[in-house]
Amino acid sequence: MVFIRDNMKKFTEKGFTLVELMITVALIAIMALIAVPSFQRHAINANLKSATRDIASDFMLLKERAISENIKYKIVFNVAGNNYTLWERNAADTAYINPQTKTITSFGNDISFTANTTFGVGATFQPRGTVTNGTVELTNSRNSIATITVNITGRTYVSFNMQ
């Protein structure tokens, strides 16, 4: 009798069986498979937002520098090359110098300017704080669109249409 009671005691001990553990792992794997596409979509759109905010901050930086240093600055967009260049006007006000080129693909290879970028030869920042008004539009592989609008007073607005 003691032998049977010892056997029964072993069966009543607490713990997990291998089947229970396998079911739990399978459920976690299924939930991960459902969550990964959503996470990827979020990451792609986050890259677009980062690129847009970087360009908007460059607009604000150039406006501030133009006012504080009393010289002109210019930002030129190369839609075909997916980059833009920041320029500083020399002290004699005869030429733009010190180009700094930035690429938007550093935030993600799928980000590009659209044909709706309306600055033409670029936005010029005057020492009194005014700027050439226009729009910069970016898109990504999910067809999400980010729009940066700058008015003549240098005020920058950013809007997103996420897919």
PDB file of C-alpha atoms in Angstrom:
ATOM      1  CA  MET A   1       0.000   0.000   0.000  1.00  0.00           C
ATOM      2  CA  VAL A   2       2.765   2.399   0.674  1.00  0.00           C
ATOM      3  CA  PHE A   3       4.017   1.860  -2.858  1.00  0.00           C
ATOM      4  CA  ILE A   4       0.669   2.870  -4.411  1.00  0.00           C
ATOM      5  CA  ARG A   5       0.402   5.921  -2.221  1.00  0.00           C
ATOM      6  CA  ASP A   6       3.854   7.079  -3.298  1.00  0.00           C
ATOM      7  CA  ASN A   7       2.837   6.657  -6.935  1.00  0.00           C
ATOM      8  CA  MET A   8      -0.316   8.700  -6.408  1.00  0.00           C
ATOM      9  CA  LYS A   9       1.675  11.408  -4.731  1.00  0.00           C
ATOM     10  CA  LYS A  10       3.881  11.735  -7.802  1.00  0.00           C
ATOM     11  CA  PHE A  11       0.871  12.260 -10.062  1.00  0.00           C
ATOM     12  CA  THR A  12      -0.554  15.040  -7.904  1.00  0.00           C
ATOM     13  CA  GLU A  13       2.614  17.170  -7.947  1.00  0.00           C
ATOM     14  CA  LYS A  14       2.256  20.558  -9.649  1.00  0.00           C
ATOM     15  CA  GLY A  15       3.995  21.439 -12.929  1.00  0.00           C
ATOM     16  CA  PHE A  16       3.590  21.633 -16.701  1.00  0.00           C
ATOM     17  CA  THR A  17       3.420  18.766 -19.096  1.00  0.00           C
ATOM     18  CA  LEU A  18       5.243  18.827 -22.389  1.00  0.00           C
ATOM     19  CA  VAL A  19       1.912  19.075 -24.264  1.00  0.00           C
ATOM     20  CA  GLU A  20       0.857  22.163 -22.278  1.00  0.00           C
ATOM     21  CA  LEU A  21       4.215  23.781 -22.935  1.00  0.00           C
ATOM     22  CA  MET A  22       4.008  23.046 -26.692  1.00  0.00           C
ATOM     23  CA  ILE A  23       0.482  24.530 -26.898  1.00  0.00           C
ATOM     24  CA  THR A  24       1.659  27.701 -25.127  1.00  0.00           C
ATOM     25  CA  VAL A  25       4.631  28.086 -27.471  1.00  0.00           C
ATOM     26  CA  ALA A  26       2.354  27.543 -30.499  1.00  0.00           C
ATOM     27  CA  LEU A  27      -0.084  30.242 -29.299  1.00  0.00           C
ATOM     28  CA  ILE A  28       2.754  32.717 -28.768  1.00  0.00           C
ATOM     29  CA  ALA A  29       4.092  31.952 -32.271  1.00  0.00           C
ATOM     30  CA  ILE A  30       0.658  32.541 -33.835  1.00  0.00           C
ATOM     31  CA  MET A  31       0.273  35.886 -32.037  1.00  0.00           C
ATOM     32  CA  ALA A  32       3.759  36.929 -33.202  1.00  0.00           C
ATOM     33  CA  LEU A  33       2.894  36.080 -36.814  1.00  0.00           C
ATOM     34  CA  ILE A  34      -0.173  38.287 -36.580  1.00  0.00           C
ATOM     35  CA  ALA A  35       1.738  41.193 -34.966  1.00  0.00           C
ATOM     36  CA  VAL A  36       4.798  41.303 -37.291  1.00  0.00           C
ATOM     37  CA  PRO A  37       3.070  42.861 -40.364  1.00  0.00           C
ATOM     38  CA  SER A  38       1.535  45.557 -38.201  1.00  0.00           C
ATOM     39  CA  PHE A  39       4.918  46.312 -36.669  1.00  0.00           C
ATOM     40  CA  GLN A  40       6.557  46.490 -40.113  1.00  0.00           C
ATOM     41  CA  ARG A  41       3.886  48.934 -41.337  1.00  0.00           C
ATOM     42  CA  HIS A  42       4.464  51.080 -38.266  1.00  0.00           C
ATOM     43  CA  ALA A  43       8.255  51.031 -38.802  1.00  0.00           C
ATOM     44  CA  ILE A  44       7.944  52.070 -42.472  1.00  0.00           C
ATOM     45  CA  ASN A  45       5.656  54.989 -41.589  1.00  0.00           C
ATOM     46  CA  ALA A  46       7.911  55.970 -38.665  1.00  0.00           C
ATOM     47  CA  ASN A  47      10.815  56.303 -41.128  1.00  0.00           C
ATOM     48  CA  LEU A  48       8.719  58.664 -43.260  1.00  0.00           C
ATOM     49  CA  LYS A  49       7.832  60.757 -40.209  1.00  0.00           C
ATOM     50  CA  SER A  50      11.503  60.960 -39.199  1.00  0.00           C
ATOM     51  CA  ALA A  51      12.593  62.124 -42.654  1.00  0.00           C
ATOM     52  CA  THR A  52       9.806  64.713 -42.746  1.00  0.00           C
ATOM     53  CA  ARG A  53      10.657  66.079 -39.317  1.00  0.00           C
ATOM     54  CA  ASP A  54      14.337  66.297 -40.281  1.00  0.00           C
ATOM     55  CA  ILE A  55      13.515  68.449 -43.319  1.00  0.00           C
ATOM     56  CA  ALA A  56      11.118  70.607 -41.269  1.00  0.00           C
ATOM     57  CA  SER A  57      13.815  71.154 -38.639  1.00  0.00           C
ATOM     58  CA  ASP A  58      16.248  72.200 -41.400  1.00  0.00           C
ATOM     59  CA  PHE A  59      13.697  74.811 -42.524  1.00  0.00           C
ATOM     60  CA  MET A  60      13.473  76.176 -38.996  1.00  0.00           C
ATOM     61  CA  LEU A  61      17.259  76.067 -38.525  1.00  0.00           C
ATOM     62  CA  LEU A  62      17.952  78.018 -41.703  1.00  0.00           C
ATOM     63  CA  LYS A  63      15.341  80.624 -40.805  1.00  0.00           C
ATOM     64  CA  GLU A  64      16.908  81.105 -37.363  1.00  0.00           C
ATOM     65  CA  ARG A  65      20.440  81.293 -38.782  1.00  0.00           C
ATOM     66  CA  ALA A  66      19.392  83.817 -41.452  1.00  0.00           C
ATOM     67  CA  ILE A  67      17.918  86.095 -38.804  1.00  0.00           C
ATOM     68  CA  SER A  68      20.694  85.728 -36.230  1.00  0.00           C
ATOM     69  CA  GLU A  69      23.632  85.978 -38.687  1.00  0.00           C
ATOM     70  CA  ASN A  70      21.966  88.552 -40.976  1.00  0.00           C
ATOM     71  CA  ILE A  71      22.763  86.599 -44.150  1.00  0.00           C
ATOM     72  CA  LYS A  72      20.699  84.629 -46.666  1.00  0.00           C
ATOM     73  CA  TYR A  73      20.362  80.867 -46.637  1.00  0.00           C
ATOM     74  CA  LYS A  74      18.874  78.589 -49.248  1.00  0.00           C
ATOM     75  CA  ILE A  75      17.566  75.030 -49.378  1.00  0.00           C
ATOM     76  CA  VAL A  76      17.463  73.342 -52.802  1.00  0.00           C
ATOM     77  CA  PHE A  77      15.562  70.099 -53.437  1.00  0.00           C
ATOM     78  CA  ASN A  78      16.775  67.532 -55.959  1.00  0.00           C
ATOM     79  CA  VAL A  79      13.632  65.464 -56.546  1.00  0.00           C
ATOM     80  CA  ALA A  80      15.318  63.065 -58.982  1.00  0.00           C
ATOM     81  CA  GLY A  81      18.259  62.454 -56.653  1.00  0.00           C
ATOM     82  CA  ASN A  82      16.180  62.205 -53.464  1.00  0.00           C
ATOM     83  CA  ASN A  83      18.370  64.721 -51.677  1.00  0.00           C
ATOM     84  CA  TYR A  84      18.489  68.370 -50.754  1.00  0.00           C
ATOM     85  CA  THR A  85      21.265  70.879 -50.186  1.00  0.00           C
ATOM     86  CA  LEU A  86      21.584  73.631 -47.597  1.00  0.00           C
ATOM     87  CA  TRP A  87      23.464  76.731 -48.806  1.00  0.00           C
ATOM     88  CA  GLU A  88      24.852  79.793 -47.046  1.00  0.00           C
ATOM     89  CA  ARG A  89      25.274  83.170 -48.764  1.00  0.00           C
ATOM     90  CA  ASN A  90      28.762  84.709 -48.501  1.00  0.00           C
ATOM     91  CA  ALA A  91      29.352  87.982 -46.636  1.00  0.00           C
ATOM     92  CA  ALA A  92      29.630  89.975 -49.889  1.00  0.00           C
ATOM     93  CA  ASP A  93      26.204  88.610 -50.945  1.00  0.00           C
ATOM     94  CA  THR A  94      27.604  87.481 -54.297  1.00  0.00           C
ATOM     95  CA  ALA A  95      27.420  83.661 -54.149  1.00  0.00           C
ATOM     96  CA  TYR A  96      26.164  80.728 -52.145  1.00  0.00           C
ATOM     97  CA  ILE A  97      28.875  78.779 -50.322  1.00  0.00           C
ATOM     98  CA  ASN A  98      29.355  75.840 -47.923  1.00  0.00           C
ATOM     99  CA  PRO A  99      26.892  73.346 -49.428  1.00  0.00           C
ATOM    100  CA  GLN A 100      25.665  70.623 -47.111  1.00  0.00           C
ATOM    101  CA  THR A 101      23.845  67.837 -48.980  1.00  0.00           C
ATOM    102  CA  LYS A 102      21.463  65.549 -47.141  1.00  0.00           C
ATOM    103  CA  THR A 103      19.735  62.460 -48.477  1.00  0.00           C
ATOM    104  CA  ILE A 104      16.301  61.338 -47.348  1.00  0.00           C
ATOM    105  CA  THR A 105      17.058  57.696 -48.083  1.00  0.00           C
ATOM    106  CA  SER A 106      19.204  57.652 -44.936  1.00  0.00           C
ATOM    107  CA  PHE A 107      15.880  57.204 -43.104  1.00  0.00           C
ATOM    108  CA  GLY A 108      14.723  54.391 -45.390  1.00  0.00           C
ATOM    109  CA  ASN A 109      15.367  53.286 -48.961  1.00  0.00           C
ATOM    110  CA  ASP A 110      11.680  53.537 -49.848  1.00  0.00           C
ATOM    111  CA  ILE A 111      11.287  57.266 -49.051  1.00  0.00           C
ATOM    112  CA  SER A 112      11.263  59.694 -51.978  1.00  0.00           C
ATOM    113  CA  PHE A 113      10.169  63.182 -52.962  1.00  0.00           C
ATOM    114  CA  THR A 114       7.034  63.416 -55.097  1.00  0.00           C
ATOM    115  CA  ALA A 115       6.447  65.620 -58.119  1.00  0.00           C
ATOM    116  CA  ASN A 116       4.314  67.865 -55.867  1.00  0.00           C
ATOM    117  CA  THR A 117       7.432  69.523 -54.413  1.00  0.00           C
ATOM    118  CA  THR A 118       6.815  73.153 -55.441  1.00  0.00           C
ATOM    119  CA  PHE A 119       9.959  75.023 -54.436  1.00  0.00           C
ATOM    120  CA  GLY A 120      11.460  75.005 -57.940  1.00  0.00           C
ATOM    121  CA  VAL A 121      14.981  76.385 -57.504  1.00  0.00           C
ATOM    122  CA  GLY A 122      14.695  76.260 -53.727  1.00  0.00           C
ATOM    123  CA  ALA A 123      13.547  78.186 -50.712  1.00  0.00           C
ATOM    124  CA  THR A 124      15.508  81.328 -49.885  1.00  0.00           C
ATOM    125  CA  PHE A 125      15.614  82.547 -46.275  1.00  0.00           C
ATOM    126  CA  GLN A 126      16.008  86.309 -45.913  1.00  0.00           C
ATOM    127  CA  PRO A 127      17.707  87.982 -42.915  1.00  0.00           C
ATOM    128  CA  ARG A 128      14.393  89.585 -41.946  1.00  0.00           C
ATOM    129  CA  GLY A 129      12.802  86.132 -41.486  1.00  0.00           C
ATOM    130  CA  THR A 130      10.801  85.737 -44.675  1.00  0.00           C
ATOM    131  CA  VAL A 131      11.159  82.732 -46.932  1.00  0.00           C
ATOM    132  CA  THR A 132      10.067  81.561 -50.368  1.00  0.00           C
ATOM    133  CA  ASN A 133       6.792  79.756 -49.761  1.00  0.00           C
ATOM    134  CA  GLY A 134       6.101  76.303 -51.128  1.00  0.00           C
ATOM    135  CA  THR A 135       5.467  72.646 -50.417  1.00  0.00           C
ATOM    136  CA  VAL A 136       7.630  69.547 -50.076  1.00  0.00           C
ATOM    137  CA  GLU A 137       5.924  66.177 -50.343  1.00  0.00           C
ATOM    138  CA  LEU A 138       7.423  62.802 -49.476  1.00  0.00           C
ATOM    139  CA  THR A 139       6.067  59.303 -49.951  1.00  0.00           C
ATOM    140  CA  ASN A 140       7.061  55.764 -49.010  1.00  0.00           C
ATOM    141  CA  SER A 141       6.445  52.212 -50.260  1.00  0.00           C
ATOM    142  CA  ARG A 142       3.083  52.048 -48.447  1.00  0.00           C
ATOM    143  CA  ASN A 143       1.922  55.146 -50.396  1.00  0.00           C
ATOM    144  CA  SER A 144       1.791  57.165 -47.201  1.00  0.00           C
ATOM    145  CA  ILE A 145       2.303  60.870 -47.869  1.00  0.00           C
ATOM    146  CA  ALA A 146       3.953  63.515 -45.716  1.00  0.00           C
ATOM    147  CA  THR A 147       3.596  67.179 -46.680  1.00  0.00           C
ATOM    148  CA  ILE A 148       5.691  70.084 -45.420  1.00  0.00           C
ATOM    149  CA  THR A 149       4.211  73.495 -46.179  1.00  0.00           C
ATOM    150  CA  VAL A 150       6.154  76.703 -45.619  1.00  0.00           C
ATOM    151  CA  ASN A 151       4.494  80.102 -45.854  1.00  0.00           C
ATOM    152  CA  ILE A 152       6.161  83.426 -46.597  1.00  0.00           C
ATOM    153  CA  THR A 153       6.674  84.199 -42.897  1.00  0.00           C
ATOM    154  CA  GLY A 154       8.694  81.011 -42.520  1.00  0.00           C
ATOM    155  CA  ARG A 155       6.026  79.156 -40.595  1.00  0.00           C
ATOM    156  CA  THR A 156       6.340  75.406 -41.232  1.00  0.00           C
ATOM    157  CA  TYR A 157       3.393  72.998 -41.180  1.00  0.00           C
ATOM    158  CA  VAL A 158       3.681  69.220 -41.390  1.00  0.00           C
ATOM    159  CA  SER A 159       0.804  66.897 -42.249  1.00  0.00           C
ATOM    160  CA  PHE A 160       0.671  63.128 -42.692  1.00  0.00           C
ATOM    161  CA  ASN A 161      -1.657  60.876 -44.666  1.00  0.00           C
ATOM    162  CA  MET A 162      -0.721  57.383 -43.501  1.00  0.00           C
ATOM    163  CA  GLN A 163      -1.804  54.229 -45.292  1.00  0.00           C
TER     164      GLN A 163
END
